[in-house]
mmCIF file of C-alpha atoms and ligand atoms in Angstrom:
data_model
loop_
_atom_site.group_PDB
_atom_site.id
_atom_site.type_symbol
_atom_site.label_atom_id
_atom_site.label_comp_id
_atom_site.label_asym_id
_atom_site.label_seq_id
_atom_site.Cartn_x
_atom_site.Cartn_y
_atom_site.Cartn_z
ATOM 1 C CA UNK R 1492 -7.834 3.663 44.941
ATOM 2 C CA UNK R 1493 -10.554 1.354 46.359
ATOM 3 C CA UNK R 1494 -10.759 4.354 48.889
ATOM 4 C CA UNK R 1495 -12.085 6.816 46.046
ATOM 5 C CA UNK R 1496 -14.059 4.468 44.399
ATOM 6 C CA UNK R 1497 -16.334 3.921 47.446
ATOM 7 C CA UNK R 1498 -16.352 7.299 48.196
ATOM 8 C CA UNK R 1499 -17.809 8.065 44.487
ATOM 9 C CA UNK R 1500 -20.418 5.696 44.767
ATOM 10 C CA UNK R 1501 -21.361 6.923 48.397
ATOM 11 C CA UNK R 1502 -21.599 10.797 46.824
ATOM 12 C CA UNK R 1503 -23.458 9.037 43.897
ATOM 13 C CA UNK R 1504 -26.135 6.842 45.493
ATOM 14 C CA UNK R 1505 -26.575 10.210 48.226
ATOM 15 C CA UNK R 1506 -26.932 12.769 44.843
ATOM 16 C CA UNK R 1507 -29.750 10.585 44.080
ATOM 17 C CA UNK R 1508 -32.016 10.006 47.036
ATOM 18 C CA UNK R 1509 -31.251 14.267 46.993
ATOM 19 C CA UNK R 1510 -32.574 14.524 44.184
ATOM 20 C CA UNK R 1511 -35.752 12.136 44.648
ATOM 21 C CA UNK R 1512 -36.420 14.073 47.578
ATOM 22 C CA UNK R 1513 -36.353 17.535 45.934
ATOM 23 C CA UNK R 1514 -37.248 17.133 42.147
ATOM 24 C CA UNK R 1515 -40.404 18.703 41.295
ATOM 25 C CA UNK R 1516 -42.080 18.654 37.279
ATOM 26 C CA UNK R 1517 -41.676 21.966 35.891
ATOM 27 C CA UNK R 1518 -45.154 21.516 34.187
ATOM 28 C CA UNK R 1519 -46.792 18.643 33.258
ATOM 29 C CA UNK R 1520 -49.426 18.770 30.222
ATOM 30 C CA UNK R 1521 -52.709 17.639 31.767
ATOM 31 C CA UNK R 1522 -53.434 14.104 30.440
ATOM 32 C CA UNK R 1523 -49.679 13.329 32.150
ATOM 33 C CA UNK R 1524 -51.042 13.262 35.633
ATOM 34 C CA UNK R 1525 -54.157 11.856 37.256
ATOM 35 C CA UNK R 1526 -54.683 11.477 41.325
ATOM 36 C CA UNK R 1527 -56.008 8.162 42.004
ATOM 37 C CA UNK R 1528 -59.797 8.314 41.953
ATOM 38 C CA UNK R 1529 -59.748 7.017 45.838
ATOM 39 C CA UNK R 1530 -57.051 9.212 46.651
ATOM 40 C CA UNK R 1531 -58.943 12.201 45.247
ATOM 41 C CA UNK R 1532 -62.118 11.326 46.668
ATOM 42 C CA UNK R 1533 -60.166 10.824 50.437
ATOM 43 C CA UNK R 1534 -58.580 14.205 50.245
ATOM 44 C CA UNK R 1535 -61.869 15.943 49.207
ATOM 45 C CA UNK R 1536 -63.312 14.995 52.399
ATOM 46 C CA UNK R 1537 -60.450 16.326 54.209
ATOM 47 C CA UNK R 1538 -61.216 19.551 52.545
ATOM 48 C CA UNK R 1539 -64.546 19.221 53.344
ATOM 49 C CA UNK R 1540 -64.175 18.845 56.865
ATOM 50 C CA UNK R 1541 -61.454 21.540 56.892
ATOM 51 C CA UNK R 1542 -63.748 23.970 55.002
ATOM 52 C CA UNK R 1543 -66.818 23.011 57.780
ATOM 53 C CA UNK R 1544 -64.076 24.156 60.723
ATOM 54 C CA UNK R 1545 -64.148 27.503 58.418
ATOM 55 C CA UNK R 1546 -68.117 28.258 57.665
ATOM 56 C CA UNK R 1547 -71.630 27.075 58.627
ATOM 57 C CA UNK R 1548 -72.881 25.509 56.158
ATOM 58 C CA UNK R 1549 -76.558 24.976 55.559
ATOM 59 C CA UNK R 1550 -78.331 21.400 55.654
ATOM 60 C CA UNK R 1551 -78.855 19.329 52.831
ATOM 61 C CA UNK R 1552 -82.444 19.601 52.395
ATOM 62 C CA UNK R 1553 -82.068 23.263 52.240
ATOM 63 C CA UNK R 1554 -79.344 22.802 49.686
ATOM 64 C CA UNK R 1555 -81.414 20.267 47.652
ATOM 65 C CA UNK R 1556 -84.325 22.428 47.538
ATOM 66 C CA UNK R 1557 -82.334 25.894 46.207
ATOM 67 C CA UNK R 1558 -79.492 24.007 44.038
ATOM 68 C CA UNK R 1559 -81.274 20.807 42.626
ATOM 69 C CA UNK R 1560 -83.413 22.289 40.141
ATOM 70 C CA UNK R 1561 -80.534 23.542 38.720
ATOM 71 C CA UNK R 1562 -77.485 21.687 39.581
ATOM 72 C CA UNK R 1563 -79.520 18.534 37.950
ATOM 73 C CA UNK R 1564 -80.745 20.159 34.779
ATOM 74 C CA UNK R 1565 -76.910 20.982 34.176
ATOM 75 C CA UNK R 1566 -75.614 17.701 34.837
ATOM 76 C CA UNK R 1567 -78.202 15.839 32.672
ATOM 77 C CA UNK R 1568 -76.959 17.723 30.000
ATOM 78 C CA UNK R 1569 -73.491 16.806 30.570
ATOM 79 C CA UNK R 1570 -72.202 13.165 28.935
ATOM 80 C CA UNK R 1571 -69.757 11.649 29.873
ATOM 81 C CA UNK R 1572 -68.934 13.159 33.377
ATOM 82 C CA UNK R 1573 -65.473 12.968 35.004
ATOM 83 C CA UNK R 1574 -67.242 13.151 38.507
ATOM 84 C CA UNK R 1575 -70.020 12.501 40.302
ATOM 85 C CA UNK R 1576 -71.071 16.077 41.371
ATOM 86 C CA UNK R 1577 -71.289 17.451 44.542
ATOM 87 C CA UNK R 1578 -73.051 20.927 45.883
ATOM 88 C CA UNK R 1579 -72.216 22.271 48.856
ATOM 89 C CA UNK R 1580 -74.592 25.804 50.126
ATOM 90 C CA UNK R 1581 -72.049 28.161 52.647
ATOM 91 C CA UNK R 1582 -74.183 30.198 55.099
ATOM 92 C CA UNK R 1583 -72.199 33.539 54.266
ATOM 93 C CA UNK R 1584 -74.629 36.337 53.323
ATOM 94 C CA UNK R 1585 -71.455 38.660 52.593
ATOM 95 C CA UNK R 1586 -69.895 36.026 49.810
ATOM 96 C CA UNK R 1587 -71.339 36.437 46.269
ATOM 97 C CA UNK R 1588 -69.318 33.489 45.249
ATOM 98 C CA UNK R 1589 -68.509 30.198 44.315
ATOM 99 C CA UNK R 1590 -65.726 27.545 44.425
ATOM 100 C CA UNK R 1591 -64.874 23.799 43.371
ATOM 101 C CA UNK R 1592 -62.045 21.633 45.255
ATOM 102 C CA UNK R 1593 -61.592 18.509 43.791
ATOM 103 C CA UNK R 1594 -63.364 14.876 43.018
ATOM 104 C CA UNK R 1595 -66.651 17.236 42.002
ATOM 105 C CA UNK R 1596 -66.948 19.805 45.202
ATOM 106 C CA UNK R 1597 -68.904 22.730 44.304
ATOM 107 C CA UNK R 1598 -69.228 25.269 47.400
ATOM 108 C CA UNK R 1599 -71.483 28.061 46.851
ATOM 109 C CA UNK R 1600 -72.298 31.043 49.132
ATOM 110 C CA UNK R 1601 -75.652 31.854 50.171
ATOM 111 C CA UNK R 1602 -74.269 35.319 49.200
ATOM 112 C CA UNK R 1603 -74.110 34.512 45.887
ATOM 113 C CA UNK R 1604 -77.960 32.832 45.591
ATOM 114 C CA UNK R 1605 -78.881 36.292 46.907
ATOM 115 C CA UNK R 1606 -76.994 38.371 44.287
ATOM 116 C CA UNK R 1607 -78.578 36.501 41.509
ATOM 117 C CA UNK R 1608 -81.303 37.984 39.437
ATOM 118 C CA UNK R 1609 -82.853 34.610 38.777
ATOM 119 C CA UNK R 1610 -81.856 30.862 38.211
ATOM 120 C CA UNK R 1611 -80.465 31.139 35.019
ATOM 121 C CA UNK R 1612 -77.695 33.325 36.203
ATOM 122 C CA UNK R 1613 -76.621 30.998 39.235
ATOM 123 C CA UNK R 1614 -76.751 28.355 36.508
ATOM 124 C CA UNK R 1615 -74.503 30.086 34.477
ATOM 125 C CA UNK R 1616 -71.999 30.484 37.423
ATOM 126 C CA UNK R 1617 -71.855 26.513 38.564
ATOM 127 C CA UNK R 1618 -71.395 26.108 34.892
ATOM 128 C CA UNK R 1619 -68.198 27.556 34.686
ATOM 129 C CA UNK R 1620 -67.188 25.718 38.552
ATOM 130 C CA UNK R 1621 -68.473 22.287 36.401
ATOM 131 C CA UNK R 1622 -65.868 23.416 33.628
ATOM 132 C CA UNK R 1623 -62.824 23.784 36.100
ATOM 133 C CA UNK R 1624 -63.245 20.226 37.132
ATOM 134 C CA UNK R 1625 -64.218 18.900 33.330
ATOM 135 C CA UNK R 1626 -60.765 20.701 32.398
ATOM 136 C CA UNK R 1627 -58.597 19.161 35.135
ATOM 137 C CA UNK R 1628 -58.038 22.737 36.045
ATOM 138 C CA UNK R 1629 -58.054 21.932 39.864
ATOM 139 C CA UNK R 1630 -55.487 19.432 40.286
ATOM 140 C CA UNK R 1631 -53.476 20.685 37.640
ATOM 141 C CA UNK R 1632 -53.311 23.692 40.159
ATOM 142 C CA UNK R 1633 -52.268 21.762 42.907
ATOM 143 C CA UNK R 1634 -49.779 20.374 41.419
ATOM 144 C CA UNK R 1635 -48.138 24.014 40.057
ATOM 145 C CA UNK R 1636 -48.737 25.348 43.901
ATOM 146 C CA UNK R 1637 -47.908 22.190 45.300
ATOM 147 C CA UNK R 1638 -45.684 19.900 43.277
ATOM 148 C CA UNK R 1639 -46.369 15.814 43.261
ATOM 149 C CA UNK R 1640 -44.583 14.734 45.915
ATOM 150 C CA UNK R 1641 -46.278 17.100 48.463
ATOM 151 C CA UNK R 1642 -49.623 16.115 47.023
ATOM 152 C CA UNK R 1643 -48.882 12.687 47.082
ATOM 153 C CA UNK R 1644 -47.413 13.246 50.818
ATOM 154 C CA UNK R 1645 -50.767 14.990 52.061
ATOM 155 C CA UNK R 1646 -52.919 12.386 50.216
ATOM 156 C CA UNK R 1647 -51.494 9.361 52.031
ATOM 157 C CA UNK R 1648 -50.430 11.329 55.166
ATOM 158 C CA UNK R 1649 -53.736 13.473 55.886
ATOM 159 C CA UNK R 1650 -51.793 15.920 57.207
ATOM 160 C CA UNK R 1651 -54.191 18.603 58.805
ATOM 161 C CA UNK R 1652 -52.144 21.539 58.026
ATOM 162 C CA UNK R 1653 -51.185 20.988 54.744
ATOM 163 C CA UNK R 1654 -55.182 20.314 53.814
ATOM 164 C CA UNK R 1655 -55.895 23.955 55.225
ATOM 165 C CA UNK R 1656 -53.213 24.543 53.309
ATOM 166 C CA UNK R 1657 -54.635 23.651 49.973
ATOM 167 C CA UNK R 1658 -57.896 24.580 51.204
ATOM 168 C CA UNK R 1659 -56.866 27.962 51.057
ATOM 169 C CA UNK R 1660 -55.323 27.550 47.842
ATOM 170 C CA UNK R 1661 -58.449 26.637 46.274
ATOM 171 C CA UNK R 1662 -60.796 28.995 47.741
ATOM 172 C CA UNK R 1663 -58.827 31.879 46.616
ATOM 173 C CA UNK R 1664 -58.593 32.573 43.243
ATOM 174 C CA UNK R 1665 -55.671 31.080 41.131
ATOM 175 C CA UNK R 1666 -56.642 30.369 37.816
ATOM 176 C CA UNK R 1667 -54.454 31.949 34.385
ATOM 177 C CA UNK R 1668 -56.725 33.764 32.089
ATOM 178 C CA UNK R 1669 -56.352 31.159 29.602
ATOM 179 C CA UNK R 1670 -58.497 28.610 32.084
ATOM 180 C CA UNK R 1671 -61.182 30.770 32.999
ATOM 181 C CA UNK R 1672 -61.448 31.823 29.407
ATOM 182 C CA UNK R 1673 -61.874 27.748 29.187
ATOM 183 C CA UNK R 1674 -64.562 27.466 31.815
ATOM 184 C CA UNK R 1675 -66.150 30.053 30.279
ATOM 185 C CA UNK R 1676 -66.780 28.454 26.835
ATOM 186 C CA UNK R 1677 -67.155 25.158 28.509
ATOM 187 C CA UNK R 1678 -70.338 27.428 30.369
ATOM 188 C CA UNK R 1679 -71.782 28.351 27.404
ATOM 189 C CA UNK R 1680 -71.830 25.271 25.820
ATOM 190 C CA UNK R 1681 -73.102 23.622 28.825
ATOM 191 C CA UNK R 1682 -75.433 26.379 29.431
ATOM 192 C CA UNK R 1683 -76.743 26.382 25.648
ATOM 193 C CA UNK R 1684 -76.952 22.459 26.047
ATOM 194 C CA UNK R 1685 -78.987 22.836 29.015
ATOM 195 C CA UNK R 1686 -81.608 25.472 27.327
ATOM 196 C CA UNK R 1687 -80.471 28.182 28.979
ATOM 197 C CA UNK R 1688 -78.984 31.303 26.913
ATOM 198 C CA UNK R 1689 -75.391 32.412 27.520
ATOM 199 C CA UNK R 1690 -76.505 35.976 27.425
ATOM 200 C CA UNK R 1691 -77.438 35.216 31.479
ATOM 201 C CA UNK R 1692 -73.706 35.379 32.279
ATOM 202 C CA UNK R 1693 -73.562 38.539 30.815
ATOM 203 C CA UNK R 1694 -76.079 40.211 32.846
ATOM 204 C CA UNK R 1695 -74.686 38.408 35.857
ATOM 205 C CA UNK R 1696 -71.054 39.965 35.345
ATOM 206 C CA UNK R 1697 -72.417 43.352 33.961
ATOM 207 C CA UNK R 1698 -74.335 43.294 37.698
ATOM 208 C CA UNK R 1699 -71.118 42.547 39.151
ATOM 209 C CA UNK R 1700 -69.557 45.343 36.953
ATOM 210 C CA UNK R 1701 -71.826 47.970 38.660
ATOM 211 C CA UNK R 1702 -70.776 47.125 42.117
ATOM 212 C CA UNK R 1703 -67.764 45.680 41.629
ATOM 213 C CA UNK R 1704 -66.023 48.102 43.989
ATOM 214 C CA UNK R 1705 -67.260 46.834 47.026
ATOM 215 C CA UNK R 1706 -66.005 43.176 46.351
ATOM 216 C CA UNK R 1707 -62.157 41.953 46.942
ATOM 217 C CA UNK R 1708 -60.950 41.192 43.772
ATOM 218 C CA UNK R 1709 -59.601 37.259 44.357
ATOM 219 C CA UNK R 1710 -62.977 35.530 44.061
ATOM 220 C CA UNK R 1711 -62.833 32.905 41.989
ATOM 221 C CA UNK R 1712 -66.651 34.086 39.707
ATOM 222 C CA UNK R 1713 -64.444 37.217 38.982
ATOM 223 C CA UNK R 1714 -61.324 35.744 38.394
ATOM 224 C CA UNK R 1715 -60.765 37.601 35.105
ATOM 225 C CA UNK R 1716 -61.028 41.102 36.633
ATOM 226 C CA UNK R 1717 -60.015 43.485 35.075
ATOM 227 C CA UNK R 1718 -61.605 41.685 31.782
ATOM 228 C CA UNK R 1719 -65.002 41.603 32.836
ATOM 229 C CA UNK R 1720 -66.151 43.947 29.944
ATOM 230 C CA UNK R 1721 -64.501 40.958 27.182
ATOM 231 C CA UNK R 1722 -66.158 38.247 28.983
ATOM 232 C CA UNK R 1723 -69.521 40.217 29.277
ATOM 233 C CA UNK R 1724 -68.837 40.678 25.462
ATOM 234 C CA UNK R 1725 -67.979 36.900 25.019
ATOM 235 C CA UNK R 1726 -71.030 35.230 26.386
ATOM 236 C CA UNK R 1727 -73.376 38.145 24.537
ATOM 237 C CA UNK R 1728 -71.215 37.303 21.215
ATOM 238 C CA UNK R 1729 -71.678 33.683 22.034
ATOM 239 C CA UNK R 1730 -73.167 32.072 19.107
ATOM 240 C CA UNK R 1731 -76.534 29.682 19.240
ATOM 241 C CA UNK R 1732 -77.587 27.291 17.571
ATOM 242 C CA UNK R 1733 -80.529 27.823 14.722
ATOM 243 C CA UNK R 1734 -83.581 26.611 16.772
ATOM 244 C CA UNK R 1735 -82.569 27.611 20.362
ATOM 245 C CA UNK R 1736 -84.769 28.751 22.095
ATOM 246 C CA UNK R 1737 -84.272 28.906 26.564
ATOM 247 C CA UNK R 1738 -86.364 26.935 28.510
ATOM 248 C CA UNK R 1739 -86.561 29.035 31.897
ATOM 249 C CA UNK R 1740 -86.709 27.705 35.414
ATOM 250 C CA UNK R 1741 -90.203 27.849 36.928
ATOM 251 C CA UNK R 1742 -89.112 28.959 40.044
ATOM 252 C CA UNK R 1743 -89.935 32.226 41.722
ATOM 253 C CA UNK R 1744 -86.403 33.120 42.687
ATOM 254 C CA UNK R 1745 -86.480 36.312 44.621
ATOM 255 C CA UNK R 1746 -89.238 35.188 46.787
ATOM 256 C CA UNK R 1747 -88.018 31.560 47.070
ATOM 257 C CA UNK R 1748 -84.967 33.015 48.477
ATOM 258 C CA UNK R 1749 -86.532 35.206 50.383
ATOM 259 C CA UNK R 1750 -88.189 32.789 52.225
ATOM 260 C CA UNK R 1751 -85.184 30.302 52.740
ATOM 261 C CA UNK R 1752 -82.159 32.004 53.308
HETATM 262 ZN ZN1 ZN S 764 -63.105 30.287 37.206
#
């Protein structure tokens, strides 16, 4: 008898280390998980340096002097802040995008800064990358591709694989509709907030619209494809408060860019 017993608590105490090993949430709500700040901030610079091995990326006074204008108008506007922000300009002509990782990584493309009619537009876009990480949206993604234990693995591990790994998962688009409806009124807000009219991301997409065709469809800015024509409607149908009235950049876009990139 003694025989059996042992035998149950062996196939006992071996069903639970299994399942330790293998069980993964089926979906946590979003307030039920938070990385570590430190933990966070470690494996964004893994991404970081993973996402350098990938692109050239152009130096930070170049950066400053395109995104700053904007990036801080944004940010002033926005109380409290989960991050600290950070902007990162890709040297990819070819790109008109944008993407955030996590712990408040922005990466744009130059692509994108070229595509732009004017500030207000590109303000529009890191908007919506700000409302991603405001939302949790990022690690809450992670964590349905990935599931904790492999995040927590990679974030005390540094495994270099598994960071390309979820580099790739964040470039590439991922979101569900309902999120990047989110980031979208978070933009507006954000954008109205920062005295800049909503109506810009409409002319932005309805650009994109036009010559959509010649773009892959996983980019993160047009995520929502094929609903661009109810988010071109959304921002237009956006509504503003009684006295608003936008404040525009005074920066000479086209040329600026012209110039720089
Ligand atoms: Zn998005």
């Amino acid at each position: 008898m003694k025989i059996w017993r042992e035998l149950l608590i062996l196939v006992l105490v071996f069903g639970l280390i299994w399942l330790a090993f293998t069980w993964r949430p089926l979906s946590l709500p979003d307030s039920d998980f938070n990385l570590s700040s430190e933990r966070e901030e470690d494996l964004a610079e893994l991404i970081l340096d993973d996402i350098k091995n990938q692109y050239e990326f152009y130096d930070d006074s170049i950066t400053n002097m395109l995104l700053s204008p904007i990036t801080s108008r944004l940010l002033d506007s926005l109380n409290p802040k989960k991050y600290e922000y950070r902007f990162h300009l890709i040297d990819s002509s070819g790109e008109i995008n944008a993407f955030a990782t996590i712990d408040g990584h922005i990466y744009v493309f130059s692509g994108l800064l070229k595509f732009v009619d004017n500030p207000e537009q590109l303000a529009g876009i890191l908007a919506h990358e700000i409302g991603h990480h405001e939302n949790g949206d990022l690690v809450d993604r992670l964590m349905k591709e990935l599931g904790l234990s492999v995040l927590l693995a990679v974030m005390t591990g540094g495994d270099a694989v598994m960071v390309s790994e979820i580099s790739k998962i964040l470039i590439s688009t991922g979101f569900d509709r309902k999120q990047e409806r989110e980031a979208d009124e978070f933009a507006y807000n954000l954008m109205i907030k920062s005295q800049i009219n909503p109506a810009r991301l409409a002319h932005f997409f309805t650009k994109l619209k036009a010559e959509e065709k010649s773009y892959p469809d996983n980019m993160e800015i047009i995520a929502s494809h094929p609903n661009s024509k109810n988010r071109i409607e959304g921002a237009l149908s956006h509504p503003l408060p009684k006295a608003f009235e936008e404040r525009e950049f005074e920066i000479e876009w086209k040329k600026l860019i012209e110039e720089i990139l």
